[in-house]
Coordinates of C-alpha atoms and ligand atoms in Angstrom, one line a residue:
Chain A
M1 CA 111.7 103.7 70.0
K2 CA 114.6 104.1 72.0
R3 CA 116.6 104.3 68.5
W4 CA 114.3 107.8 68.0
I5 CA 114.8 109.1 71.3
A6 CA 119.3 108.8 70.6
I7 CA 118.6 109.9 66.8
V8 CA 116.0 112.7 68.0
V9 CA 118.6 113.7 70.9
I10 CA 121.8 113.2 68.3
V11 CA 120.5 116.1 66.1
L12 CA 119.4 118.3 68.4
V13 CA 123.0 118.4 70.1
A14 CA 124.0 119.5 66.7
M15 CA 121.9 121.8 66.1
A16 CA 123.0 123.8 69.2
V17 CA 127.0 122.9 68.6
P18 CA 127.3 126.0 66.2
Q19 CA 125.4 128.4 69.2
V20 CA 127.8 128.2 71.0
L21 CA 130.9 128.1 68.8
N22 CA 132.3 131.5 67.4
P23 CA 130.0 132.1 64.4
S24 CA 133.0 133.2 62.4
G25 CA 135.8 131.3 64.2
Y26 CA 138.0 127.8 63.6
W27 CA 136.4 125.6 64.9
M28 CA 133.5 126.2 63.4
R29 CA 135.1 125.8 60.1
V30 CA 136.3 122.5 61.9
F31 CA 132.4 121.8 62.8
T32 CA 131.2 122.4 59.5
L33 CA 134.1 120.6 57.0
T34 CA 133.5 117.4 59.5
L35 CA 129.8 117.7 58.5
L36 CA 130.8 117.6 54.9
F37 CA 132.9 115.2 55.4
A38 CA 130.8 112.5 57.1
A39 CA 128.2 113.6 54.8
M40 CA 130.9 112.4 51.7
A41 CA 132.0 109.4 53.6
Q42 CA 128.0 108.1 53.9
A43 CA 128.1 108.5 49.8
W44 CA 131.1 107.0 49.2
N45 CA 129.5 104.2 51.7
L46 CA 126.3 103.3 48.9
I47 CA 129.9 101.6 46.6
G48 CA 132.3 101.1 49.6
G49 CA 129.9 100.0 52.2
L50 CA 126.9 98.6 50.2
A51 CA 128.7 97.1 47.3
N52 CA 131.3 96.7 48.7
Q53 CA 133.7 98.7 45.9
L54 CA 136.7 100.5 47.3
S55 CA 136.5 103.3 45.7
L56 CA 139.3 106.0 45.5
G57 CA 137.9 108.1 42.9
H58 CA 135.4 110.0 44.7
A59 CA 137.4 112.7 44.0
A60 CA 136.4 113.0 40.3
F61 CA 132.6 113.9 41.5
F62 CA 133.8 116.5 44.4
G63 CA 135.6 118.4 42.4
I64 CA 133.3 118.3 39.4
G65 CA 130.9 119.6 42.0
A66 CA 133.2 122.3 43.0
Y67 CA 133.5 123.2 39.9
T68 CA 130.8 123.4 38.2
S69 CA 128.9 125.0 40.3
T70 CA 131.6 128.1 40.6
I71 CA 131.8 127.8 37.1
L72 CA 128.1 128.4 36.2
L73 CA 128.2 131.4 39.0
L74 CA 131.0 132.6 37.4
K75 CA 130.4 132.8 34.0
F76 CA 126.9 133.1 34.7
G77 CA 125.8 134.4 37.2
I78 CA 123.7 131.2 38.4
S79 CA 123.2 130.8 42.1
P80 CA 125.3 128.0 43.8
W81 CA 121.5 126.5 44.6
I82 CA 120.5 126.0 41.2
G83 CA 124.5 125.4 40.2
M84 CA 124.6 122.3 42.8
F85 CA 122.0 120.4 40.3
A86 CA 124.3 120.4 37.7
A87 CA 126.6 120.3 39.2
G88 CA 124.1 116.5 40.6
A89 CA 123.4 116.3 37.1
L90 CA 126.9 116.1 36.0
G91 CA 129.1 113.9 39.0
G92 CA 125.9 111.4 37.9
L93 CA 127.2 111.3 34.2
A94 CA 130.9 110.8 35.2
A95 CA 130.1 108.2 37.8
L96 CA 128.1 106.3 34.5
V97 CA 131.8 106.7 32.6
I98 CA 133.5 105.8 35.3
A99 CA 131.2 102.8 36.4
V100 CA 130.9 100.9 33.1
P101 CA 134.5 100.0 32.7
T102 CA 135.3 99.4 36.6
M103 CA 132.0 97.5 37.9
R104 CA 133.5 94.6 36.5
L105 CA 136.9 94.4 38.4
Q106 CA 137.5 93.1 41.6
G107 CA 139.5 94.2 44.9
H108 CA 142.9 95.5 44.0
Y109 CA 142.0 96.3 40.6
F110 CA 138.7 98.1 41.1
A111 CA 140.4 100.3 43.3
L112 CA 143.4 101.4 41.4
A113 CA 141.0 101.8 38.6
T114 CA 139.1 104.5 39.8
L115 CA 142.1 106.0 41.6
A116 CA 143.3 106.2 38.6
F117 CA 139.9 107.8 37.3
G118 CA 140.3 110.2 40.0
E119 CA 143.7 111.5 38.4
V120 CA 142.5 111.3 34.7
A121 CA 140.3 113.9 36.2
R122 CA 142.8 115.8 37.8
V123 CA 145.0 116.2 35.0
I124 CA 141.7 117.4 32.4
A125 CA 141.1 120.1 35.6
N126 CA 144.9 122.2 35.7
V127 CA 144.8 121.5 31.3
W128 CA 141.8 122.6 30.3
T129 CA 142.7 126.4 31.0
S130 CA 139.8 128.0 29.1
L131 CA 136.7 126.6 31.6
T132 CA 138.8 126.0 34.6
G133 CA 141.1 128.4 35.0
G134 CA 143.5 125.8 35.3
P135 CA 146.0 125.0 37.9
G136 CA 145.7 128.8 39.3
G137 CA 142.4 127.6 40.4
L138 CA 139.4 129.7 41.1
S139 CA 137.6 131.7 43.8
V140 CA 134.1 131.4 44.4
P141 CA 133.1 135.4 43.4
F142 CA 131.8 137.3 46.2
V143 CA 128.3 138.6 45.9
P144 CA 125.6 140.6 48.3
P145 CA 124.9 138.1 51.4
S146 CA 121.4 136.2 50.8
F147 CA 120.5 133.0 51.0
A148 CA 119.3 133.0 47.3
A149 CA 122.3 133.7 46.4
Y150 CA 123.9 131.4 48.8
S151 CA 126.3 133.7 51.2
F152 CA 126.6 134.6 54.2
K153 CA 128.7 137.3 56.5
Q154 CA 129.2 134.2 58.5
L155 CA 130.4 130.4 58.6
L156 CA 127.4 129.5 60.3
P157 CA 125.1 129.4 58.1
H158 CA 127.3 126.9 56.3
A159 CA 127.6 125.1 59.3
Y160 CA 123.6 124.6 59.2
I161 CA 123.5 123.6 55.5
A162 CA 126.0 121.0 55.9
L163 CA 124.0 119.6 58.8
V164 CA 120.9 119.2 56.3
A165 CA 123.2 117.9 53.9
L166 CA 124.1 115.3 56.3
I167 CA 121.0 114.3 57.2
I168 CA 119.6 114.5 53.6
V169 CA 122.4 111.5 52.7
T170 CA 122.3 109.3 55.8
V171 CA 118.2 109.4 55.5
I172 CA 119.2 108.2 51.5
F173 CA 121.5 106.2 52.8
E174 CA 119.5 104.3 55.0
V175 CA 116.2 104.2 53.1
I176 CA 118.6 102.2 50.3
R177 CA 120.4 99.7 52.6
R178 CA 116.7 99.0 53.9
G179 CA 114.6 99.1 50.9
A180 CA 115.1 96.2 47.7
M181 CA 118.3 97.8 46.3
G182 CA 119.5 96.7 49.8
Y183 CA 119.0 93.4 49.8
R184 CA 120.0 93.4 45.7
L185 CA 123.2 94.7 46.8
R186 CA 124.4 92.7 49.8
A187 CA 123.3 89.6 47.2
I188 CA 125.8 90.8 44.6
R189 CA 128.1 91.3 47.3
E190 CA 128.8 88.3 48.8
N191 CA 127.7 86.2 45.9
A192 CA 127.5 87.7 42.8
A193 CA 126.6 84.6 40.1
A194 CA 124.3 83.2 42.5
A195 CA 122.3 87.0 42.8
E196 CA 122.0 86.9 39.0
V197 CA 120.4 83.6 38.8
I198 CA 118.2 84.8 41.2
G199 CA 116.6 87.4 38.7
I200 CA 119.2 90.3 40.3
D201 CA 120.3 92.5 37.5
T202 CA 123.9 93.0 38.2
T203 CA 125.1 95.5 36.1
K204 CA 122.0 97.5 36.9
V205 CA 122.0 97.9 40.7
K206 CA 125.8 98.5 40.2
L207 CA 125.7 101.2 38.0
Q208 CA 122.4 102.7 39.6
T209 CA 124.3 102.8 43.0
A210 CA 127.5 104.5 41.1
V211 CA 125.4 106.9 39.8
I212 CA 123.2 108.0 42.9
S213 CA 126.8 108.1 45.0
G214 CA 128.8 110.5 41.8
V215 CA 125.1 112.7 42.4
L216 CA 125.5 113.2 46.3
T217 CA 129.4 113.5 45.8
A218 CA 129.5 116.4 43.6
M219 CA 126.0 118.7 45.0
L220 CA 128.5 118.3 47.8
G221 CA 131.3 119.2 46.1
T222 CA 129.4 122.1 45.7
L223 CA 128.8 122.9 49.3
F224 CA 132.4 122.5 49.8
A225 CA 133.1 125.6 47.8
Q226 CA 131.4 127.9 49.2
V227 CA 132.9 127.1 52.5
A228 CA 136.3 127.2 51.3
V229 CA 135.5 130.3 48.6
F230 CA 139.0 129.2 46.8
F231 CA 140.4 125.8 45.5
D232 CA 142.1 124.5 42.3
P233 CA 142.5 120.9 40.5
D234 CA 145.0 119.6 43.3
T235 CA 142.5 120.4 46.2
A236 CA 138.9 119.7 44.5
F237 CA 140.6 116.4 42.9
S238 CA 142.9 115.7 45.0
A239 CA 143.2 111.4 45.5
A240 CA 145.0 111.8 49.0
S241 CA 142.7 114.5 50.5
I242 CA 139.5 113.8 49.2
S243 CA 139.6 110.2 47.5
I244 CA 141.2 108.1 50.4
R245 CA 140.2 110.2 52.9
V246 CA 136.9 110.1 52.4
A247 CA 137.3 106.1 52.0
L248 CA 139.0 106.0 55.2
I249 CA 136.2 108.5 56.9
A250 CA 134.3 105.2 56.1
I251 CA 136.4 102.4 57.1
I252 CA 137.3 103.9 60.0
G253 CA 134.4 104.7 61.3
G254 CA 132.8 101.0 60.1
V255 CA 131.6 100.7 56.2
G256 CA 127.9 99.8 55.3
T257 CA 126.1 101.5 58.2
A258 CA 124.6 104.8 58.7
V259 CA 126.2 105.2 62.0
G260 CA 130.1 104.6 61.1
P261 CA 130.9 107.8 58.1
I262 CA 129.5 110.0 60.8
L263 CA 131.7 108.3 63.8
G264 CA 134.8 108.3 61.9
A265 CA 134.3 112.3 60.4
F266 CA 134.2 113.0 64.3
F267 CA 136.8 110.8 65.1
I268 CA 138.9 112.2 61.7
V269 CA 138.7 115.3 60.7
P270 CA 139.0 116.9 64.5
I271 CA 142.0 115.3 64.9
E272 CA 143.9 116.5 61.8
E273 CA 143.4 119.6 62.6
L274 CA 144.2 119.3 66.7
M275 CA 147.2 117.7 64.8
N276 CA 148.0 119.9 62.5
D277 CA 148.2 122.8 65.1
L278 CA 149.8 121.4 67.7
F279 CA 152.3 120.1 66.4
S280 CA 153.2 122.4 63.1
S281 CA 156.0 124.1 65.0
G282 CA 157.2 121.0 64.8
A283 CA 159.5 118.7 62.6
A284 CA 158.1 118.9 58.6
G285 CA 155.6 115.6 58.9
L286 CA 155.5 114.9 62.3
S287 CA 151.7 116.0 62.2
Q288 CA 151.5 113.7 59.6
L289 CA 153.2 110.7 61.1
I290 CA 151.0 110.8 64.6
F291 CA 148.2 111.1 62.9
G292 CA 149.2 108.1 60.9
V293 CA 149.9 106.0 64.1
I294 CA 146.8 106.7 65.6
L295 CA 145.0 105.6 62.5
I296 CA 147.0 102.8 62.8
V297 CA 146.5 101.6 66.1
V298 CA 142.1 102.5 65.8
I299 CA 142.6 100.5 62.9
L300 CA 144.1 97.0 64.5
W301 CA 142.4 97.9 67.7
R302 CA 138.5 97.9 66.1
P303 CA 139.1 96.4 62.3
R304 CA 135.7 96.7 61.2
G305 CA 135.7 100.3 62.5
L306 CA 134.8 102.8 65.4
V307 CA 131.3 101.3 64.9
T308 CA 131.9 98.3 66.4
I309 CA 132.3 100.1 70.1
F310 CA 128.9 100.6 70.8
E311 CA 128.0 97.0 69.6
A312 CA 130.5 96.0 72.0
L313 CA 128.5 97.7 75.0
R314 CA 125.4 97.0 73.7
A315 CA 126.4 93.5 74.5
R316 CA 127.9 93.7 77.9
L317 CA 124.7 96.0 79.0
Q318 CA 122.4 93.5 77.9
G319 CA 124.9 90.7 79.2
R320 CA 124.8 92.7 82.7
G321 CA 121.0 93.1 82.0
A322 CA 120.4 89.2 81.9
Q323 CA 122.5 88.3 84.6
S324 CA 120.4 90.8 87.3
Chain B
M1 CA 102.8 71.5 25.5
T2 CA 106.5 71.6 25.4
I3 CA 107.9 74.5 27.9
L4 CA 111.8 73.5 27.2
D5 CA 113.3 73.0 23.8
V6 CA 117.1 72.2 23.3
R7 CA 118.6 72.1 20.3
G8 CA 121.5 71.1 19.7
I9 CA 123.7 73.1 22.2
S10 CA 127.4 72.6 22.2
R11 CA 130.8 73.8 24.2
R12 CA 134.0 73.9 24.8
F13 CA 136.2 74.1 27.4
G14 CA 139.9 74.5 25.7
G15 CA 140.7 71.0 25.4
L16 CA 137.4 69.5 26.5
Q17 CA 134.2 68.8 24.7
A18 CA 132.1 69.6 28.2
L19 CA 128.9 69.9 25.9
S20 CA 128.4 67.9 22.3
D21 CA 125.5 68.6 20.6
V22 CA 122.6 68.0 23.5
T23 CA 118.8 68.1 22.2
F24 CA 116.0 67.0 23.6
S25 CA 112.8 68.7 24.8
V26 CA 110.4 68.8 28.4
P27 CA 106.6 69.2 28.5
K28 CA 105.8 71.2 31.1
G29 CA 105.0 69.3 34.3
Q30 CA 107.5 66.8 34.2
I31 CA 110.3 65.4 36.6
V32 CA 113.6 65.0 34.3
G33 CA 116.3 63.3 36.0
L34 CA 119.9 63.9 34.2
I35 CA 122.4 61.4 35.3
G36 CA 125.8 61.0 34.1
P37 CA 129.8 59.9 35.6
N38 CA 131.0 62.5 37.3
G39 CA 132.4 65.2 35.1
A40 CA 129.9 64.7 32.1
G41 CA 129.0 67.5 32.2
K42 CA 125.6 68.5 33.9
T43 CA 126.4 71.2 36.2
T44 CA 127.6 73.1 32.4
F45 CA 124.2 71.9 30.8
F46 CA 122.6 73.5 34.0
S47 CA 124.7 77.0 34.1
T48 CA 124.4 76.9 30.1
L49 CA 120.7 76.1 30.3
C50 CA 120.1 79.6 32.6
G51 CA 122.6 81.9 31.1
L52 CA 125.8 81.4 33.2
I53 CA 127.9 80.1 30.3
K54 CA 127.3 80.7 26.5
P55 CA 127.0 78.3 24.6
D56 CA 128.8 77.9 21.4
S57 CA 126.1 77.3 19.2
G58 CA 122.5 75.9 19.9
A59 CA 119.1 76.8 20.6
I60 CA 117.1 77.4 23.6
M61 CA 113.5 78.0 23.8
L62 CA 111.8 78.3 27.1
D63 CA 108.2 78.8 27.1
G64 CA 108.4 80.0 23.3
T65 CA 111.1 82.8 24.3
S66 CA 114.6 82.1 22.8
I67 CA 117.0 82.8 25.9
V68 CA 119.8 81.7 24.4
G69 CA 122.7 85.1 25.1
Q70 CA 120.3 86.2 27.5
K71 CA 121.7 86.9 31.2
P72 CA 120.9 84.7 33.9
H73 CA 118.4 87.3 35.3
K74 CA 117.0 88.0 32.2
V75 CA 116.3 83.8 32.1
A76 CA 115.2 83.6 35.6
G77 CA 112.6 86.9 35.0
L78 CA 111.7 84.4 32.4
G79 CA 111.1 81.2 34.6
M80 CA 113.7 79.7 34.6
T81 CA 116.5 79.4 38.1
K82 CA 119.0 76.4 39.4
T83 CA 120.6 75.3 42.7
F84 CA 124.2 75.5 42.7
Q85 CA 125.7 72.0 43.5
N86 CA 128.9 73.4 45.1
V87 CA 126.2 75.8 47.2
A88 CA 126.5 79.7 46.5
L89 CA 124.1 81.4 49.4
F90 CA 124.9 84.9 50.3
A91 CA 126.8 83.6 53.2
E92 CA 126.6 86.7 55.7
S93 CA 122.8 87.0 55.2
S94 CA 120.5 85.4 57.4
V95 CA 119.0 82.7 55.7
L96 CA 115.0 85.0 55.4
D97 CA 117.0 87.7 54.0
N98 CA 118.7 84.6 51.4
V99 CA 115.1 83.6 49.9
L100 CA 113.4 87.4 50.4
T101 CA 116.5 88.4 48.1
A102 CA 114.6 86.6 45.3
G103 CA 111.5 87.0 46.2
L104 CA 112.0 90.3 44.9
L105 CA 112.6 89.6 41.4
R106 CA 108.2 90.0 41.2
H107 CA 107.8 91.3 44.5
D108 CA 108.1 93.9 46.3
V109 CA 110.1 93.8 50.3
E110 CA 107.2 93.0 52.4
K111 CA 104.9 90.7 50.0
A112 CA 108.8 89.0 49.3
R113 CA 109.1 88.4 52.6
E114 CA 105.5 86.6 52.9
R115 CA 106.8 84.8 49.7
A116 CA 110.4 83.3 51.1
L117 CA 108.9 83.0 54.8
A118 CA 106.2 80.4 52.8
C119 CA 109.4 78.6 50.6
L120 CA 110.9 77.8 54.4
D121 CA 107.9 76.3 55.3
R122 CA 108.5 74.3 52.1
V123 CA 111.2 73.4 52.4
G124 CA 111.0 72.2 56.2
L125 CA 113.4 75.7 57.6
R126 CA 111.6 77.8 58.6
S127 CA 113.1 77.7 62.3
V128 CA 116.5 78.7 61.5
A129 CA 115.1 81.4 59.4
H130 CA 117.3 84.3 61.1
K131 CA 119.9 82.2 61.6
M132 CA 122.6 83.6 59.1
A133 CA 123.1 80.8 56.1
G134 CA 126.9 80.3 56.7
N135 CA 126.3 78.9 59.8
L136 CA 124.3 76.4 58.5
S137 CA 125.0 72.6 58.1
F138 CA 126.0 71.7 54.4
P139 CA 122.6 69.7 53.6
E140 CA 120.6 72.1 55.2
R141 CA 122.7 75.3 53.1
A142 CA 121.3 73.0 50.3
R143 CA 117.9 73.0 51.3
V144 CA 118.6 76.8 51.9
E145 CA 119.7 76.8 48.1
L146 CA 116.4 75.1 46.8
A147 CA 114.3 77.6 48.9
R148 CA 115.8 80.7 47.1
A149 CA 115.5 79.2 43.7
L150 CA 111.8 78.4 44.5
C151 CA 111.0 82.0 45.8
T152 CA 111.7 83.5 42.1
D153 CA 108.6 81.3 41.2
P154 CA 109.8 79.9 38.8
K155 CA 108.2 77.8 35.3
V156 CA 111.5 75.3 35.5
L157 CA 113.5 74.4 38.6
L158 CA 116.9 72.8 37.4
L159 CA 118.2 71.3 40.8
D160 CA 121.8 70.1 40.9
E161 CA 122.5 67.9 44.0
V162 CA 120.3 69.3 46.7
M163 CA 119.8 65.7 48.2
A164 CA 123.8 65.4 48.5
A165 CA 124.6 64.1 52.1
L166 CA 120.7 64.0 53.1
N167 CA 119.7 61.4 55.7
P168 CA 116.7 59.1 54.3
V169 CA 114.2 61.2 55.6
E170 CA 115.5 64.2 54.8
M171 CA 115.8 62.4 51.2
Q172 CA 112.2 61.2 51.5
E173 CA 111.1 64.8 52.0
I174 CA 112.6 66.5 49.4
M175 CA 112.0 63.6 46.8
D176 CA 107.9 64.0 48.7
L177 CA 108.2 67.8 47.5
I178 CA 109.3 67.6 44.4
R179 CA 106.4 65.7 43.4
Q180 CA 104.4 68.5 45.2
L181 CA 106.3 71.1 43.3
R182 CA 105.3 68.8 40.1
D183 CA 101.6 69.3 40.7
D184 CA 102.1 72.4 41.4
G185 CA 102.9 72.9 37.9
I186 CA 106.7 73.5 37.5
T187 CA 108.6 71.6 35.7
L188 CA 111.7 70.3 37.1
L189 CA 115.0 68.8 36.3
V190 CA 116.6 66.9 38.4
V191 CA 120.3 66.3 38.6
E192 CA 121.4 63.1 41.5
H193 CA 123.7 60.6 42.0
H194 CA 120.9 58.7 44.5
M195 CA 119.7 56.2 41.8
R196 CA 116.6 55.1 44.2
A197 CA 115.8 58.8 44.3
I198 CA 116.2 59.7 41.0
M199 CA 114.2 56.0 39.8
A200 CA 111.5 56.6 42.4
I201 CA 110.7 60.4 41.4
C202 CA 111.4 60.8 37.6
D203 CA 109.0 60.7 34.6
R204 CA 112.0 60.2 32.1
I205 CA 115.5 60.0 32.5
L206 CA 118.2 61.6 30.6
V207 CA 121.9 60.0 30.6
L208 CA 125.0 62.0 30.3
N209 CA 127.7 61.0 28.8
F210 CA 131.0 62.7 28.3
G211 CA 128.6 65.5 27.3
R212 CA 126.8 63.6 25.0
L213 CA 123.2 62.7 25.2
L214 CA 123.2 58.6 25.6
A215 CA 119.6 57.8 26.6
D216 CA 116.0 59.8 27.3
G217 CA 113.7 57.7 28.1
S218 CA 111.7 56.5 30.8
P219 CA 113.4 55.2 34.4
R220 CA 112.9 51.1 33.7
E221 CA 113.8 52.1 29.8
V222 CA 117.2 54.2 30.9
A223 CA 117.8 51.5 33.3
N224 CA 117.4 48.5 30.9
D225 CA 119.5 50.3 27.6
P226 CA 122.5 48.5 27.0
V227 CA 124.9 51.5 26.0
V228 CA 123.5 53.1 29.7
I229 CA 124.7 49.9 31.3
E230 CA 127.6 49.4 29.5
A231 CA 128.7 53.0 29.9
Y232 CA 127.4 53.8 33.2
L233 CA 125.6 51.8 35.1
G234 CA 127.4 48.6 34.7
R235 CA 130.5 50.5 35.9
S236 CA 129.3 51.0 39.9
A237 CA 127.8 47.9 41.3
E238 CA 126.0 48.9 44.1
G239 CA 123.8 51.3 42.1
H240 CA 125.2 54.7 43.5
V241 CA 127.4 56.3 41.3
Ligands
ADP1 N1 134.6 77.1 34.1 C1 135.6 76.0 33.5 N2 136.2 75.9 32.6 C2 137.0 75.0 32.0 N3 136.2 73.3 32.4 C3 135.2 72.7 33.0 C4 134.5 73.9 33.3 N4 133.6 74.0 35.2 C5 133.3 72.4 34.1 N5 134.5 72.0 33.4 C6 134.7 70.9 32.8 O1 134.1 70.2 32.3 C7 133.8 69.4 32.8 C8 131.7 69.1 33.3 O2 132.2 69.4 34.1 P1 130.7 69.2 35.1 O3 130.1 70.1 34.2 O4 131.3 70.1 36.1 O5 130.3 67.8 35.5 P2 128.8 67.3 36.3 O6 128.2 68.6 36.7 O7 128.5 66.4 35.8 O8 129.8 66.7 37.5 C9 134.3 68.7 33.5 O9 135.4 67.3 32.8 C10 134.9 70.0 34.0 O10 136.4 69.9 34.7
MG2 MG1 127.9 68.8 38.9

């Protein structure tokens, strides 16, 4: 009950925030990106948290999503709302292609292999000029503003779309985590041989999870393209600013929980923006350095993520309740 | 009626012939003991039966279906699973979740939870259902293994030293449970080092030595078989090998 009240309050606050921000201002942009990155970290959380496989290749799905809808819009005038589903289909296919050879790898090997796949996707996008426009990048063409065309005069609608996306991805994550698939994924994570022996098709479960994560990430890539308006292969398929960042957000927030990626995104994305603002006039790289130091401190303080702050708080409150 | 038919199973690990030409068949509803010195290949044999290890040659039929080369989850679906000698629980999950996950093979989550609680009742662990599996004592964990295997609704259950480290009372409880499971129609293959327990519960005993089947008969026959005494029982005076 308390839990539901908290969820409703948080959603209402999130819905109110865009109303007090400048409809096309800098903070509206930060807020929208934060929501999108939270949703992406949540999609990553399926593989990284439930299956406990550290994917560093999610930029592949993200980039495929951004490019698919934009190419469909440019070449055939197809609305990104529809392009988003084509993006999801291709993202799912790419996830399958990457998962089949990497699924059996453990730990660092899985991380490195997925990182390599992400880089391969970036190189392909750079080289396949006839389709992607190559290193020059793509601009989402201007179309007369309408909801059907996914074109708006202000940033404000993008913020609400991102909020809805985050809610949908979080619900999907939670349904999977609590359902039969969640039990199977935890079993595989904790002892794959035992999981097989009691009847879990470990290959199938891992592939399903990878595909769901790939589909969602690609669809979010489509949403990102509408906010960014312009992108090139090195940004849409970026290992550092997409793949690693998404993993980092989930890890800092707390993997395997629905709250973790959201906390992580609201911590990392605004701080990163703030650092860039505050120290952009200083020495080159100063903002990244300070950002890095903050991350290290947080990781040392909360190795299992910011989400553990709430657990500690709850334990303390309950302890006090028991004393009185 | 034959439920498990094993023909000429062999398996090598490098220079070591872990199993060689193992052949026997088990009628439905028997309790079969599998004994042999450490390193005889008992665990390897169980792993081969349930699909974790592929044999180099041989055939295995479970209730009329060939299962050689099938993945373990397929074999479990067809009705055969095993417990792990070294205990392979989902250590960071609750005892209930460990067992419930096995119930998902044939049921949805709600039904699997009911089944899991019933299985925990049978092994006497209902009271620790919400403890984390990794925090239990070794004998308790072995019993969670048993409950988890049971929750897959097996036709054939392979128990690899589930009585290790149990006290006599607990051991008697597990022996009673094994008999009840047999009465429920489950066929059991039991690896155990406690000779007295094996002799008491088994309808039949197989003796494995250096991967080879040395003897196959009733407890009395096996205990009096000169080859077995020579190769195996003779080496331990206290009857506890
Ligand atoms: N995966 C493996 N790789 C190499 N050798 C193994 C492997 N598994 C078991 N063995 C060897 O096979 C033999 C039989 O082992 P095991 O089946 O565990 O015997 P038991 O259960 O009867 O004590 C032992 O010599 C063991 O060292
Ligand atoms: Mg053994």
